[in-house]
Coordinates of C-alpha atoms and ligand atoms in Angstrom, one line a residue:
M1 CA -11.4 -44.4 -25.5
T2 CA -12.0 -43.5 -22.7
S3 CA -8.8 -41.8 -21.5
V4 CA -8.8 -39.6 -24.6
M5 CA -12.2 -38.7 -24.2
T6 CA -11.2 -37.8 -20.8
V7 CA -8.3 -35.5 -22.3
L8 CA -10.3 -33.9 -25.1
A9 CA -13.3 -32.6 -22.1
A10 CA -10.3 -31.6 -20.4
L11 CA -8.4 -29.6 -23.0
L12 CA -12.3 -28.1 -23.9
L13 CA -12.7 -27.1 -20.1
S14 CA -8.9 -25.7 -20.5
T15 CA -9.6 -23.4 -23.4
T16 CA -13.2 -22.3 -22.1
A17 CA -12.5 -21.9 -18.2
S18 CA -12.0 -18.2 -17.2
A19 CA -9.5 -17.1 -15.5
A20 CA -9.8 -14.9 -12.2
P21 CA -9.9 -11.2 -13.3
P22 CA -7.3 -8.9 -12.9
R23 CA -7.8 -7.8 -9.2
L24 CA -5.9 -5.7 -6.7
E25 CA -4.6 -7.6 -4.2
R26 CA -3.2 -6.2 0.0
Q27 CA 1.2 -6.9 0.0
G28 CA 2.1 -4.8 3.6
T29 CA 1.4 -1.8 2.9
T30 CA 0.4 -1.5 -0.9
M31 CA -1.5 -3.2 -3.0
R32 CA 0.1 -4.7 -6.5
L33 CA -2.1 -5.1 -9.7
I34 CA -2.7 -8.9 -9.9
V35 CA -2.6 -10.6 -13.3
K36 CA -3.4 -14.1 -13.8
D37 CA -2.2 -14.7 -10.5
Q38 CA 1.1 -13.4 -11.0
P39 CA 1.4 -10.0 -9.6
M40 CA 2.7 -6.9 -12.6
L41 CA 3.6 -3.1 -12.8
L42 CA 2.0 -1.5 -14.8
L43 CA 4.7 0.6 -17.4
G44 CA 2.3 2.2 -19.8
G45 CA 0.5 5.4 -22.1
E46 CA -2.7 6.9 -22.2
L47 CA -3.2 7.3 -26.2
G48 CA -4.4 10.7 -26.9
N49 CA -7.9 10.5 -27.4
S50 CA -8.8 10.0 -31.2
S51 CA -6.5 7.4 -31.5
A52 CA -8.0 4.4 -30.9
T53 CA -11.5 5.6 -32.6
S54 CA -9.6 3.8 -35.8
A55 CA -7.6 1.4 -36.2
A56 CA -6.1 2.6 -39.2
Y57 CA -4.7 5.2 -37.4
M58 CA -3.2 3.3 -34.8
A59 CA -1.3 0.0 -36.9
P60 CA 1.9 2.0 -37.5
Y61 CA 2.1 3.4 -33.7
W62 CA 1.1 -0.1 -32.3
P63 CA 4.8 -1.6 -32.9
K64 CA 6.4 1.7 -31.8
L65 CA 4.7 1.2 -28.3
K66 CA 6.5 -2.1 -28.5
Q67 CA 10.1 -0.7 -29.2
M68 CA 9.2 1.7 -26.7
N69 CA 9.2 -0.9 -23.9
L70 CA 5.0 -0.3 -23.0
N71 CA 3.2 -3.8 -21.7
T72 CA 0.6 -1.4 -21.3
V73 CA -1.4 1.0 -23.2
L74 CA -4.3 2.9 -21.6
A75 CA -7.1 4.0 -24.2
P76 CA -10.8 5.2 -24.8
V77 CA -13.7 3.3 -25.9
S78 CA -16.3 6.7 -26.2
W79 CA -20.3 6.1 -25.8
E80 CA -21.3 7.5 -28.4
L81 CA -19.1 4.7 -30.8
I82 CA -20.5 1.7 -28.7
E83 CA -24.0 2.6 -28.3
P84 CA -24.9 4.8 -31.7
V85 CA -28.9 4.1 -31.2
E86 CA -30.3 3.4 -27.9
G87 CA -29.8 0.0 -27.0
T88 CA -27.7 -1.2 -30.2
F89 CA -24.7 -1.3 -29.5
V90 CA -21.7 -1.9 -31.8
W91 CA -18.4 -4.3 -30.5
D92 CA -16.3 -3.2 -33.3
S93 CA -14.1 -0.4 -32.4
L94 CA -13.3 -2.2 -28.9
D95 CA -12.7 -6.0 -30.5
Q96 CA -10.1 -4.9 -32.7
L97 CA -8.8 -2.9 -30.5
I98 CA -8.1 -6.1 -28.4
K99 CA -7.0 -7.5 -31.7
D100 CA -4.4 -5.3 -32.4
A101 CA -3.4 -4.7 -28.3
R102 CA -3.0 -8.5 -28.6
K103 CA -1.3 -8.7 -31.8
H104 CA 1.2 -7.0 -29.9
D105 CA 1.9 -9.1 -27.0
M106 CA 0.0 -5.6 -24.9
K107 CA -2.8 -5.1 -22.5
L108 CA -5.1 -2.6 -22.2
V109 CA -6.5 -0.4 -19.8
L110 CA -9.5 0.8 -21.2
L111 CA -11.2 4.5 -20.5
W112 CA -15.2 4.7 -20.1
F113 CA -15.5 8.5 -21.7
G114 CA -19.6 8.2 -20.8
A115 CA -21.2 11.0 -19.3
W116 CA -18.4 13.8 -19.3
K117 CA -14.9 13.6 -20.4
N118 CA -12.7 16.2 -19.0
S119 CA -16.4 18.1 -17.2
M120 CA -18.0 18.0 -21.0
S121 CA -19.9 15.8 -22.4
T122 CA -18.5 15.7 -25.5
Y123 CA -18.3 11.4 -25.7
V124 CA -22.1 11.4 -25.2
P125 CA -24.7 9.5 -28.3
A126 CA -26.5 12.7 -30.4
W127 CA -29.7 10.4 -28.9
V128 CA -28.2 11.7 -25.7
K129 CA -27.0 15.0 -26.9
R130 CA -30.7 15.8 -28.3
D131 CA -33.1 15.0 -25.5
Q132 CA -32.3 17.6 -23.5
A133 CA -35.5 17.1 -21.3
R134 CA -34.5 13.3 -20.6
F135 CA -31.1 14.5 -19.9
P136 CA -30.6 18.1 -18.1
R137 CA -27.9 20.2 -19.0
V138 CA -26.3 21.9 -15.9
Q139 CA -26.9 25.2 -15.2
L140 CA -25.2 27.8 -14.5
P141 CA -26.5 30.6 -11.6
N142 CA -28.1 32.7 -14.4
G143 CA -30.1 30.0 -15.3
Q144 CA -28.3 29.2 -18.1
S145 CA -27.5 25.5 -19.2
T146 CA -23.8 24.2 -21.3
E147 CA -22.6 20.9 -22.2
I148 CA -22.6 19.5 -19.4
L149 CA -24.8 16.4 -18.0
S150 CA -26.5 17.4 -15.1
A151 CA -25.2 14.6 -12.0
F152 CA -29.0 15.0 -11.3
S153 CA -30.6 13.3 -13.7
T154 CA -30.9 9.3 -13.1
A155 CA -32.0 9.1 -16.0
T156 CA -28.6 9.9 -17.1
R157 CA -27.3 7.8 -14.9
D158 CA -29.2 5.3 -15.5
A159 CA -28.6 5.4 -19.2
D160 CA -24.9 5.7 -18.8
A161 CA -25.0 2.6 -15.9
R162 CA -26.1 1.0 -19.1
A163 CA -23.6 1.3 -21.5
F164 CA -21.3 0.7 -19.3
A165 CA -22.3 -2.5 -18.3
A166 CA -22.8 -3.7 -21.7
L167 CA -19.6 -2.7 -22.4
M168 CA -17.7 -4.9 -18.6
G169 CA -20.4 -6.9 -20.1
R170 CA -18.4 -7.9 -24.1
I171 CA -14.9 -6.9 -22.0
K172 CA -16.3 -10.6 -19.7
A173 CA -17.2 -11.9 -23.3
V174 CA -14.0 -11.3 -25.1
D175 CA -11.5 -11.4 -22.6
A176 CA -12.4 -13.5 -19.2
Q177 CA -10.4 -15.4 -20.4
Q178 CA -6.9 -13.9 -22.3
N179 CA -7.3 -10.6 -19.6
T180 CA -5.4 -8.6 -21.9
I181 CA -8.1 -5.7 -20.4
L182 CA -6.6 -4.9 -16.8
M183 CA -8.6 -2.2 -15.0
V184 CA -11.4 0.4 -16.2
Q185 CA -11.5 4.3 -15.9
V186 CA -14.7 5.2 -14.7
E187 CA -15.7 8.8 -16.9
N188 CA -12.3 11.3 -16.9
E189 CA -11.2 14.2 -15.5
I190 CA -14.8 14.7 -14.3
G191 CA -15.7 18.3 -12.1
M192 CA -17.9 20.9 -12.4
L193 CA -16.6 24.1 -14.6
P194 CA -17.2 27.2 -14.2
V195 CA -19.2 27.6 -11.0
A196 CA -18.5 25.2 -8.5
R197 CA -21.6 23.5 -8.1
E198 CA -24.6 22.8 -10.1
Y199 CA -27.8 25.7 -10.1
G200 CA -30.6 24.0 -11.7
A201 CA -33.7 22.9 -9.4
E202 CA -33.1 19.5 -8.3
A203 CA -28.9 20.7 -7.3
N204 CA -30.9 23.9 -5.4
R205 CA -32.9 21.8 -3.4
L206 CA -30.0 18.4 -2.2
F207 CA -28.0 21.7 -1.5
A208 CA -30.6 22.6 1.1
E209 CA -30.8 19.6 2.2
R210 CA -28.7 17.7 4.9
V211 CA -25.5 16.4 4.3
P212 CA -25.8 12.3 3.9
A213 CA -25.0 10.1 7.4
E214 CA -22.4 8.6 5.8
L215 CA -20.1 11.1 4.6
I216 CA -19.8 12.4 7.5
K217 CA -19.7 9.5 9.3
H218 CA -16.6 8.3 6.6
L219 CA -15.2 12.1 7.5
G220 CA -15.3 10.5 11.6
A221 CA -13.4 7.6 10.7
T222 CA -10.9 9.1 9.0
R223 CA -8.9 11.8 10.7
D224 CA -6.3 12.4 8.3
H225 CA -5.7 16.1 8.4
R226 CA -4.0 16.1 4.6
T227 CA -7.5 16.8 3.0
G228 CA -8.8 20.3 4.1
L229 CA -12.2 19.2 4.5
H230 CA -11.6 17.0 8.0
K231 CA -10.2 21.1 8.7
L232 CA -13.1 22.9 7.2
W233 CA -15.5 20.5 9.6
A234 CA -14.4 21.0 12.2
E235 CA -14.1 25.0 11.6
Q236 CA -17.8 24.5 12.1
G237 CA -17.6 22.9 14.6
G238 CA -17.4 19.2 13.7
K239 CA -21.4 19.0 13.5
S240 CA -22.5 15.6 13.7
E241 CA -25.7 16.7 11.1
G242 CA -26.6 19.7 9.7
S243 CA -27.2 21.8 5.6
W244 CA -24.5 21.2 3.5
T245 CA -23.3 25.0 4.6
E246 CA -23.5 24.3 8.2
I247 CA -21.0 21.8 7.9
F248 CA -18.5 22.9 5.8
G249 CA -18.7 26.3 6.0
E250 CA -20.5 29.3 3.8
G251 CA -19.1 29.6 0.1
D252 CA -17.5 27.4 -2.6
A253 CA -16.1 24.7 0.1
A254 CA -19.2 23.4 0.4
A255 CA -20.8 23.4 -2.7
E256 CA -17.1 21.5 -4.0
A257 CA -18.2 19.0 -1.3
F258 CA -22.1 19.3 -2.3
T259 CA -20.3 18.6 -6.2
A260 CA -17.7 16.4 -5.2
W261 CA -20.6 14.1 -3.3
H262 CA -22.9 14.1 -5.9
Y263 CA -20.7 12.4 -8.4
S264 CA -19.3 10.4 -6.5
R265 CA -22.4 8.7 -6.0
F266 CA -22.8 9.1 -9.9
V267 CA -20.2 6.6 -10.2
E268 CA -20.2 4.6 -7.8
A269 CA -23.8 3.4 -9.8
L270 CA -21.4 3.5 -12.3
T271 CA -18.8 1.2 -11.0
T272 CA -21.6 -1.0 -9.0
A273 CA -23.2 -2.3 -12.3
G274 CA -20.1 -2.2 -14.1
K275 CA -18.7 -4.7 -11.5
A276 CA -21.3 -7.3 -11.2
V277 CA -21.0 -7.6 -14.9
Y278 CA -17.5 -8.2 -14.9
P279 CA -15.1 -7.1 -11.9
L280 CA -12.3 -5.6 -13.2
P281 CA -10.4 -2.6 -10.7
M282 CA -12.1 0.2 -11.8
Y283 CA -10.6 4.1 -11.0
V284 CA -11.6 7.8 -11.2
N285 CA -8.7 10.1 -12.2
A286 CA -8.4 14.2 -11.3
A287 CA -7.2 16.8 -13.4
L288 CA -6.2 18.5 -10.4
N289 CA -5.8 22.0 -9.0
R290 CA -4.3 24.9 -9.0
P291 CA -3.7 25.9 -5.6
G292 CA -5.0 29.7 -5.6
K293 CA -7.7 29.2 -7.9
A294 CA -11.3 28.7 -7.3
P295 CA -13.4 25.4 -7.6
G296 CA -15.4 26.3 -11.4
E297 CA -11.6 27.6 -12.2
Y298 CA -10.0 24.2 -11.5
P299 CA -12.7 20.9 -12.0
S300 CA -15.2 21.6 -9.1
G301 CA -15.6 18.3 -7.0
G302 CA -13.1 15.6 -9.2
P303 CA -11.0 13.7 -6.9
L304 CA -8.9 16.0 -5.9
P305 CA -6.3 15.3 -2.9
H306 CA -8.6 17.9 -0.4
L307 CA -11.8 15.6 -1.3
L308 CA -10.2 12.3 -1.5
D309 CA -12.7 10.9 1.6
V310 CA -15.5 12.9 0.3
W311 CA -15.5 10.8 -3.4
K312 CA -13.8 7.0 -1.0
A313 CA -16.8 7.5 0.9
G314 CA -19.3 8.5 -2.0
A315 CA -17.8 5.6 -4.3
P316 CA -16.7 3.1 -2.4
S317 CA -16.6 0.3 -4.7
L318 CA -13.9 1.9 -6.5
D319 CA -10.5 0.8 -5.9
F320 CA -8.6 3.6 -6.1
L321 CA -8.6 7.6 -7.2
A322 CA -5.7 8.1 -9.1
P323 CA -3.9 11.5 -10.3
D324 CA -3.0 13.2 -14.1
I325 CA 0.0 14.9 -12.8
Y326 CA 1.1 17.5 -15.4
F327 CA 1.9 20.2 -12.5
P328 CA 6.3 19.8 -11.9
N329 CA 5.2 19.3 -8.6
F330 CA 5.0 15.3 -8.8
V331 CA 6.7 14.3 -6.8
E332 CA 4.1 16.6 -3.5
L333 CA 1.2 15.9 -5.9
A334 CA 1.7 11.4 -6.4
A335 CA 2.6 11.9 -2.3
R336 CA -1.4 12.8 -2.2
F337 CA -2.1 9.9 -3.5
Y338 CA -0.2 7.5 -2.1
R339 CA -2.3 6.2 1.8
A340 CA -3.4 3.6 3.6
D341 CA -6.9 2.8 0.9
N342 CA -5.4 4.1 -2.2
A343 CA -3.1 2.7 -4.6
L344 CA -1.1 5.0 -6.6
F345 CA -1.8 4.2 -10.3
I346 CA -0.2 7.6 -12.7
P347 CA -3.0 7.1 -15.8
E348 CA -2.0 10.8 -17.2
A349 CA 2.0 10.9 -16.0
N350 CA 2.5 14.7 -18.2
N351 CA 2.7 14.6 -22.0
S352 CA 5.1 11.8 -23.3
D353 CA 7.7 14.0 -23.9
K354 CA 8.8 15.7 -21.1
P355 CA 12.0 14.8 -19.9
E356 CA 11.0 14.5 -16.2
A357 CA 8.8 11.5 -16.9
P358 CA 11.1 8.8 -17.1
A359 CA 12.8 9.6 -13.7
N360 CA 9.0 10.2 -12.2
A361 CA 8.5 6.9 -13.2
F362 CA 11.8 5.2 -11.5
Y363 CA 10.3 7.6 -8.0
A364 CA 6.7 6.7 -8.4
F365 CA 7.6 2.9 -8.2
G366 CA 10.4 3.0 -5.3
K367 CA 8.8 5.4 -2.9
L368 CA 5.2 5.3 -3.6
D369 CA 4.4 2.2 -4.3
A370 CA 3.1 2.4 -8.0
I371 CA 0.9 -0.2 -9.5
G372 CA 2.1 1.7 -12.9
F373 CA 3.3 4.7 -14.6
S374 CA 1.9 6.3 -17.7
P375 CA 2.6 9.3 -19.9
F376 CA -0.3 10.4 -22.2
S377 CA -0.1 11.3 -26.2
I378 CA 2.2 7.2 -25.6
E379 CA 1.9 7.3 -29.5
S380 CA 2.9 10.6 -30.2
I381 CA 7.0 10.0 -29.4
S382 CA 8.1 10.3 -32.7
E383 CA 11.3 8.9 -32.5
P384 CA 11.0 5.6 -29.8
L385 CA 14.5 5.0 -30.1
P386 CA 16.8 5.9 -28.7
N387 CA 14.1 7.4 -25.7
P388 CA 14.5 8.8 -22.5
L389 CA 11.3 6.6 -22.0
A390 CA 11.7 3.4 -23.1
D391 CA 15.3 3.8 -21.8
A392 CA 13.4 3.9 -18.9
Y393 CA 10.6 1.0 -19.3
A394 CA 13.9 -1.2 -20.2
V395 CA 15.2 -1.1 -16.5
L396 CA 12.1 -0.7 -15.1
R397 CA 10.8 -3.4 -17.2
Q398 CA 14.3 -6.1 -15.8
L399 CA 13.3 -5.2 -12.1
S400 CA 10.0 -5.6 -12.6
P401 CA 10.1 -9.1 -9.9
A402 CA 12.7 -7.3 -7.9
I403 CA 10.2 -4.3 -7.1
L404 CA 7.3 -6.2 -7.1
S405 CA 8.7 -8.5 -5.0
A406 CA 9.7 -5.5 -2.5
Q407 CA 6.5 -3.6 -2.5
G408 CA 4.6 -2.2 0.4
L409 CA 7.9 -4.5 2.6
G410 CA 10.1 -1.8 3.1
R411 CA 13.2 -2.5 1.3
M412 CA 12.7 0.2 -1.3
S413 CA 12.7 3.1 -2.1
G414 CA 12.7 6.1 -4.5
F415 CA 14.4 9.3 -5.5
K416 CA 14.0 12.3 -7.2
P417 CA 14.9 15.9 -6.6
R418 CA 11.4 17.7 -6.0
V419 CA 10.5 20.4 -7.7
L420 CA 8.5 22.7 -7.0
E421 CA 5.4 24.3 -8.2
D422 CA 7.1 27.3 -9.8
E423 CA 9.9 25.1 -10.9
T424 CA 12.3 25.3 -8.6
V425 CA 14.6 22.0 -8.2
I426 CA 15.3 21.1 -5.0
D427 CA 18.4 18.9 -5.5
L428 CA 19.7 18.7 -2.1
P429 CA 20.9 14.8 -1.8
V430 CA 18.1 12.5 -0.5
T431 CA 18.6 10.8 2.6
E432 CA 17.5 7.6 3.5
D433 CA 18.0 3.7 5.8
I434 CA 16.9 1.0 3.7
G435 CA 18.0 -2.3 5.7
N436 CA 21.6 -1.7 7.7
Y437 CA 22.7 1.1 5.4
R438 CA 22.1 4.9 5.3
F439 CA 21.8 6.3 1.4
I440 CA 22.9 9.7 0.6
V441 CA 21.9 9.6 -2.9
S442 CA 22.9 12.9 -4.7
F443 CA 21.4 14.5 -7.6
I444 CA 23.9 16.9 -8.5
D445 CA 27.1 14.7 -10.4
P446 CA 30.8 15.3 -9.5
W447 CA 32.1 15.3 -12.9
L448 CA 30.6 16.9 -15.1
P449 CA 29.9 20.6 -14.7
E450 CA 26.6 21.6 -13.0
A451 CA 25.6 23.8 -15.4
E452 CA 25.1 21.0 -18.1
Q453 CA 22.7 18.6 -15.8
R454 CA 19.3 18.9 -15.0
T455 CA 18.3 17.5 -12.0
A456 CA 14.7 17.5 -12.5
T457 CA 15.5 14.4 -15.0
H458 CA 17.7 12.5 -12.4
G459 CA 16.3 9.6 -10.6
G460 CA 16.7 6.5 -9.9
L461 CA 15.9 3.4 -7.2
I462 CA 17.7 1.3 -3.8
I463 CA 15.9 -1.8 -3.9
Q464 CA 17.4 -4.6 -0.3
T465 CA 17.9 -7.9 -2.3
G466 CA 19.5 -9.4 0.5
P467 CA 21.1 -8.3 4.1
E468 CA 24.2 -6.2 2.7
E469 CA 23.1 -6.7 -1.2
Y470 CA 21.3 -3.8 -3.4
L471 CA 19.8 -2.8 -6.9
I472 CA 20.7 0.6 -7.2
A473 CA 18.8 1.8 -10.6
G474 CA 18.2 5.3 -12.3
Q475 CA 20.2 7.8 -14.0
G476 CA 21.9 11.4 -13.0
I477 CA 22.5 9.8 -9.4
T478 CA 25.6 9.8 -6.7
V479 CA 24.6 6.7 -3.9
T480 CA 27.5 7.2 -0.6
V481 CA 26.6 5.1 2.7
K482 CA 26.7 4.2 6.1
P483 CA 26.0 2.2 8.6
V484 CA 22.7 1.8 10.4
G485 CA 22.8 0.1 14.2
A486 CA 24.6 -2.4 15.6
G487 CA 27.8 -2.9 13.6
P488 CA 31.1 -2.1 12.4
P489 CA 30.5 1.9 12.2
L490 CA 32.7 2.0 8.9
A491 CA 31.1 1.1 5.4
G492 CA 32.7 0.0 1.5
I493 CA 31.7 -1.1 -1.5
E494 CA 32.5 -4.8 -1.4
Q495 CA 31.7 -5.4 -5.0
A496 CA 29.6 -3.3 -7.9
W497 CA 29.0 -4.8 -10.5
E498 CA 27.6 -3.0 -14.0
G499 CA 24.8 -5.6 -15.6
A500 CA 21.2 -6.9 -16.4
F501 CA 18.5 -9.7 -15.9
D502 CA 17.4 -10.8 -19.3
A503 CA 14.3 -12.7 -20.2
Q504 CA 14.8 -15.3 -17.8
G505 CA 15.1 -12.9 -15.2
R506 CA 18.6 -14.3 -14.5
W507 CA 21.0 -11.6 -13.7
V508 CA 24.1 -11.2 -16.2
P509 CA 27.0 -9.2 -15.2
A510 CA 28.7 -6.8 -17.2
R511 CA 31.8 -4.6 -15.4
L512 CA 33.1 -5.4 -12.6
L513 CA 33.3 -1.0 -10.9
N514 CA 35.7 -0.2 -9.3
G515 CA 38.5 2.5 -9.3
D516 CA 37.5 5.5 -10.8
Q517 CA 33.7 3.5 -11.8
T518 CA 33.7 3.8 -7.7
H519 CA 35.9 7.1 -6.9
Q520 CA 37.9 4.4 -5.3
G521 CA 35.4 3.0 -3.5
R522 CA 33.8 6.1 -2.4
H523 CA 30.5 5.8 -3.9
V524 CA 28.0 4.2 -6.5
R525 CA 27.5 6.2 -9.1
L526 CA 25.3 5.7 -12.1
A527 CA 26.2 8.7 -14.5
P528 CA 23.5 11.1 -15.8
G529 CA 22.3 10.3 -20.0
K530 CA 21.4 6.9 -19.4
F531 CA 18.6 4.2 -17.4
Q532 CA 21.4 2.0 -15.6
I533 CA 21.6 -1.1 -13.3
Q534 CA 24.4 -2.0 -10.4
R535 CA 24.8 -4.7 -8.1
V536 CA 26.0 -4.0 -5.5
R537 CA 27.1 -5.6 -2.1
F538 CA 28.3 -3.2 0.6
Y539 CA 30.3 -4.7 4.4
R540 CA 31.7 -3.4 7.2
Y541 CA 35.0 -2.0 8.8
R542 CA 36.5 -0.5 11.6
Ligands
LIG1 C1 -6.2 15.1 -19.3 C2 -7.5 14.9 -19.8 O1 -7.7 14.3 -19.3 C3 -7.1 14.6 -21.6 O2 -7.8 13.2 -21.9 C4 -6.1 15.0 -22.6 O3 -7.6 15.9 -22.7 C5 -5.2 15.7 -22.2 N1 -5.9 16.1 -20.8 C6 -4.2 17.1 -22.5 O4 -3.6 17.3 -22.1

């Protein structure tokens, strides 16, 4: 009897005990997402803005997303839907979303569409929209107000933080055991339009005040000269105190830094309120700026590459800052967000039908240790199969254990041609040393007519799995090797196998590649058109 009761008590405990919430954890030079104590690579897609508001609308899409080999869906939760009346929360749509995700064995990242979504404030409840006295709007230099809530209102911040904390409470209540929800994005693409800063009375008052000491201290401690702000600060004499214009100069740059600081402080309030209830990883996403445009022409003060340090100082409780990358220069832009203090996650990696997206995913995971990749409007893909993104995710899913164990440890890299902002493709070979071999990766396939190749879609990754053994995956890349370091001066292919990993993670070899497939031992070729994996052992001779 006693033992039956002990078993029952243990069972009860195991069903009610919460798992540790998903978290980020350091490995080597990078961070990994840990879910139920296991690292996870997030193969995601973001839903169109309105799709998740209707379970019936979503119903036919879930199986398609599954077919496309996604493991995570990014879905908005909007303030107006969860708190239609102040203080009264309605969880039906969130609960249904979680149920549907679980039914399809899918994880979720929730996007909090609160005070701001793409700069604007259209997702706030009617009781906020209609009460301009309590929830003031941004004022433009001519005094005109806009449909953007002011970041300088404590009433707005507190109301948003209360709703956000309620959301985290609901997540904790319904998901602390299952961990269907992995992370939460705080607001969406914050940034001031159409000018660099607000011009209401409170904004003007604060703009004339001193730059907060925490920000100056942070800038002093972080000497990352990739951000223009350090440069501006130095140009003004690197003062340790002064007003925004004294520290950063006259003009838009100071106004933008000011905007970034106050947005980041607002977000920090939400993040701490949310994490106090349930500490999931949290991040903000950036609508990137096009060079040559003034702040305000693009969303001013968002978590942009040149403002990352302002955001790091202003919102230290965020786990990372994330870029939405719609511009063609993916390689350059993604790298700006890959720093010792910032894990890379790309919540919007262009639209899901962009032919470059799959190769960008290989690059992000292989070269920049990304924790996740997620093209936008994922449900709009009409044919889930055959589809290049589905293909790429199938391969990345098989490779996830190998990628995760190599991230941050210097035994992996990713390859794809750089594309410039004007869409010029730099498809010259790229050279990289991994272990004792130098890899020369070419993006123009030697066996197919060059004019027919779209090299911006070519790419892959290489993972060292043993002293001379490598997994080489992707499409449209041709790889040659040379030895590195002491030893015989020449390198050859001992064996190259085409194959796949099964559901248990065991390697299942298919063809042994030789002869024409390796150009008689001269190269490893992953032909354009289909993502694949080869397991290759090299050797050295004289
Ligand atoms: C970026 C936004 O973050 C998304 O919510 C969506 O509006 C897309 N732009 C549309 O391209």
